[in-house]
XYZ file of C-alpha atoms in Angstrom:
249
model
C 81.839 15.654 27.299
C 84.737 13.202 26.990
C 85.038 10.718 29.819
C 87.969 8.767 31.166
C 87.931 5.884 33.558
C 89.829 2.974 34.991
C 89.028 -0.247 33.146
C 87.741 -3.162 35.242
C 87.591 -6.659 33.710
C 84.107 -8.059 33.227
C 83.163 -11.558 34.395
C 83.153 -14.480 31.984
C 79.972 -14.865 30.016
C 80.255 -18.460 28.871
C 81.629 -21.770 29.965
C 80.358 -21.608 33.540
C 83.888 -21.762 34.950
C 85.888 -19.612 37.307
C 86.995 -16.313 35.780
C 90.754 -16.242 35.216
C 90.636 -12.940 33.320
C 88.385 -11.037 30.946
C 88.762 -8.300 28.367
C 91.490 -5.971 29.564
C 93.851 -3.282 28.363
C 97.450 -4.385 28.794
C 100.801 -4.384 27.046
C 100.110 -7.779 25.532
C 98.972 -9.141 22.166
C 102.288 -8.176 20.625
C 102.347 -4.865 22.475
C 99.148 -3.700 20.807
C 97.856 -2.720 24.272
C 94.705 -4.751 23.714
C 93.946 -8.335 24.627
C 91.031 -10.666 25.123
C 91.715 -13.190 27.843
C 89.477 -16.239 28.077
C 87.918 -18.024 31.012
C 89.170 -21.425 32.250
C 89.252 -24.307 29.756
C 92.073 -24.769 27.272
C 92.789 -22.270 24.542
C 94.756 -22.418 21.323
C 98.070 -20.599 21.500
C 99.456 -20.953 18.011
C 98.806 -19.716 14.500
C 96.320 -21.704 12.383
C 97.724 -24.512 10.265
C 97.533 -24.226 6.443
C 93.970 -24.461 5.212
C 92.390 -23.941 8.619
C 91.290 -20.344 8.051
C 87.497 -20.176 7.993
C 85.690 -17.831 5.639
C 83.057 -15.571 7.181
C 80.100 -13.919 5.473
C 78.438 -10.968 7.148
C 75.157 -9.164 6.730
C 74.507 -6.422 4.193
C 76.757 -3.417 4.598
C 79.606 -5.328 6.221
C 82.889 -6.744 5.034
C 82.135 -9.997 3.205
C 84.811 -12.662 2.954
C 83.898 -15.062 0.169
C 84.522 -18.789 0.729
C 87.334 -20.280 -1.279
C 89.405 -17.244 -2.155
C 89.286 -14.964 0.903
C 88.496 -11.901 -1.225
C 86.322 -9.211 0.263
C 83.296 -7.640 -1.402
C 82.649 -4.065 -0.183
C 79.006 -3.157 0.509
C 76.970 -1.603 -2.250
C 79.273 -2.471 -5.130
C 77.022 -4.984 -6.831
C 79.189 -7.927 -5.895
C 82.477 -6.722 -7.352
C 85.338 -8.339 -5.480
C 88.176 -6.366 -4.016
C 91.743 -7.277 -5.046
C 92.866 -10.761 -4.071
C 94.138 -10.671 -0.480
C 97.500 -11.782 0.733
C 97.068 -15.080 2.546
C 99.013 -15.866 5.697
C 98.294 -19.563 6.065
C 101.713 -20.981 5.172
C 103.578 -22.857 7.938
C 106.030 -20.929 10.071
C 109.738 -21.326 9.162
C 111.958 -23.647 11.160
C 113.390 -22.040 14.295
C 116.867 -20.535 14.063
C 119.830 -22.318 15.710
C 120.242 -21.718 19.400
C 123.354 -19.624 18.915
C 121.778 -17.384 16.271
C 119.695 -14.334 17.227
C 116.083 -14.499 16.082
C 114.710 -11.414 14.417
C 111.450 -10.037 15.756
C 108.683 -7.967 14.163
C 108.954 -4.237 14.595
C 107.306 -2.733 17.667
C 107.329 0.540 19.518
C 109.980 0.627 22.257
C 108.285 3.429 24.181
C 104.767 4.547 24.909
C 103.063 6.473 22.150
C 103.368 10.255 22.244
C 100.287 12.237 23.174
C 97.803 13.032 20.451
C 98.712 16.710 20.826
C 102.103 15.920 19.283
C 100.398 14.968 16.047
C 102.280 11.657 15.845
C 99.323 9.488 16.836
C 95.691 9.794 15.869
C 93.023 10.032 18.589
C 90.402 7.242 18.214
C 87.935 9.313 20.271
C 87.860 11.818 17.402
C 85.672 9.557 15.242
C 82.583 11.489 14.080
C 79.423 10.709 16.037
C 77.525 10.143 12.790
C 79.953 7.355 11.832
C 79.562 5.717 15.237
C 75.762 5.820 15.063
C 75.830 4.371 11.533
C 77.496 1.166 12.777
C 75.328 0.790 15.886
C 77.529 2.445 18.526
C 76.263 4.886 21.151
C 78.451 8.052 21.166
C 77.186 8.935 24.660
C 78.976 5.876 26.088
C 82.405 6.967 24.841
C 85.245 6.365 27.311
C 88.891 7.290 26.776
C 91.057 4.371 27.920
C 93.688 6.242 29.914
C 95.494 3.146 31.215
C 96.446 2.006 27.709
C 100.019 2.677 26.589
C 98.542 3.807 23.255
C 95.612 6.061 22.365
C 92.389 4.054 22.819
C 88.652 4.728 22.999
C 85.693 2.525 23.985
C 81.989 2.578 23.050
C 78.973 0.411 23.835
C 76.540 -0.655 21.153
C 73.152 1.051 21.138
C 71.475 -2.234 22.116
C 74.181 -2.946 24.738
C 74.995 -6.334 23.199
C 78.700 -5.608 22.674
C 81.483 -3.138 23.413
C 84.134 -1.910 20.992
C 87.601 -0.529 21.684
C 89.641 1.173 18.968
C 93.371 1.666 19.540
C 95.991 3.459 17.467
C 98.899 1.200 18.349
C 102.547 2.050 17.887
C 103.193 -1.573 16.953
C 103.161 -2.784 13.369
C 100.438 -5.100 12.079
C 103.060 -7.864 11.779
C 103.954 -7.453 15.444
C 100.302 -7.601 16.500
C 100.023 -10.851 14.513
C 103.032 -12.495 16.162
C 102.383 -16.282 16.129
C 101.081 -17.427 19.488
C 98.949 -14.327 20.033
C 96.025 -15.324 17.823
C 93.778 -18.040 16.409
C 91.169 -18.200 13.615
C 93.108 -15.684 11.513
C 91.579 -14.401 8.256
C 93.230 -11.800 6.005
C 91.653 -9.760 3.225
C 91.372 -6.249 1.752
C 88.644 -3.609 1.754
C 88.847 -1.058 -1.055
C 92.583 -1.739 -1.179
C 93.081 -1.511 2.599
C 94.649 -4.615 4.107
C 93.100 -5.991 7.288
C 93.069 -9.150 9.385
C 90.332 -10.553 11.628
C 91.299 -12.924 14.427
C 90.594 -14.076 17.958
C 93.049 -13.759 20.834
C 94.662 -17.110 21.595
C 93.695 -16.708 25.262
C 89.996 -16.153 24.449
C 88.993 -19.764 25.131
C 85.264 -18.971 25.168
C 85.329 -16.948 21.926
C 83.534 -13.974 23.454
C 85.550 -11.478 21.440
C 87.247 -10.768 18.134
C 89.845 -8.311 16.826
C 90.458 -6.519 13.548
C 93.839 -4.956 12.730
C 94.782 -2.773 9.775
C 98.022 -0.885 9.045
C 98.372 2.797 9.885
C 100.915 5.294 8.586
C 102.526 4.861 11.986
C 101.864 1.511 13.665
C 98.411 -0.017 13.263
C 94.740 0.401 14.162
C 93.287 -2.364 16.334
C 89.545 -2.867 16.858
C 88.605 -5.143 19.773
C 84.976 -6.253 20.130
C 83.568 -8.242 23.022
C 80.070 -9.630 23.387
C 78.272 -8.609 26.567
C 75.615 -11.319 26.224
C 76.266 -15.078 26.014
C 73.811 -15.533 23.143
C 74.889 -12.459 21.199
C 76.013 -12.207 17.586
C 79.285 -13.950 16.782
C 81.974 -11.415 17.660
C 83.928 -11.917 14.425
C 80.792 -11.316 12.345
C 80.022 -8.215 14.386
C 83.525 -6.769 14.095
C 83.469 -7.141 10.308
C 80.123 -5.351 10.182
C 81.320 -2.548 12.453
C 84.757 -2.429 10.864
C 83.221 -2.175 7.405
C 81.578 1.045 8.489
C 84.595 2.546 10.248
C 87.625 1.592 8.130
C 86.986 4.492 5.769
C 86.797 6.830 8.789
C 90.389 6.057 9.762
C 93.208 8.356 8.620
C-alpha cells in the first residue's frame, strides 16, 4: 500500500553544533523541490573553480568516474569507457551590466501537473525488484506530498541512508544554477548525461545529489546518510544511481 506523510527534518548527524536545518523538501535548489541544508559551520555557496572537481570511484556495479578524464565506466562492460563527458569546470562569465537584464536558466513557472495527466512520471512507480537490487526497502516507500513536484522516498535495507527521487519540472541547467552546489562532477552513463554534487548549504556533507535530464524537466536523486560513520553519500548515490538510471523513462 502506498503511503504519504508530512516530512519532518532530521537532526544533524555531524559537527556537534546546533541544528539550523536538515534534509527537507522545499522549492529551493533551483526550484528542484529538493535541498540538503547543513548544520552550523560555514558552507561553500559557489560553483567549484576550474580543476577543483574531484574524481570518485565506486564499488563494483556502480557508476565509476575515472581520475583524469571524468569518463564513466558502466558496470559489467569489461572496463570500456563511456563517451567523454561534457565538463562544466570553466569559470562563470562576467556579470552583465546593471542596466541589462540577466538571462536565467529555464524553470517551471507552476507546480507540476498530477501524474494522472501523463505529463510527469511518478517516481513511486519504480519496480520493487529494481529498488531491492540497489539496496532499498520497498516497504518503506513514502510519497512526498508536500513537494511541488512528484517525489518518492525510500530507506535502505540496512537503514544507513534514505533516498528521494523527484521528477522535477526544472531543467538540469536550472538545478545546477551556480550558488546551489559544490563538489560538482559531470559524466555520462551509457550515453545518459548526469551530474553528482552536494548542496552548497550541506556544510557537514551528510548528503549528495544526482541529476539527469528528463524529456520534461529533470530527475533528481537526493541521498542522505542516517549514520555519522556511514558510506560517503556521493559514493552511495553513484552506486544507487547506477542501478536506477536505466529504470527511468
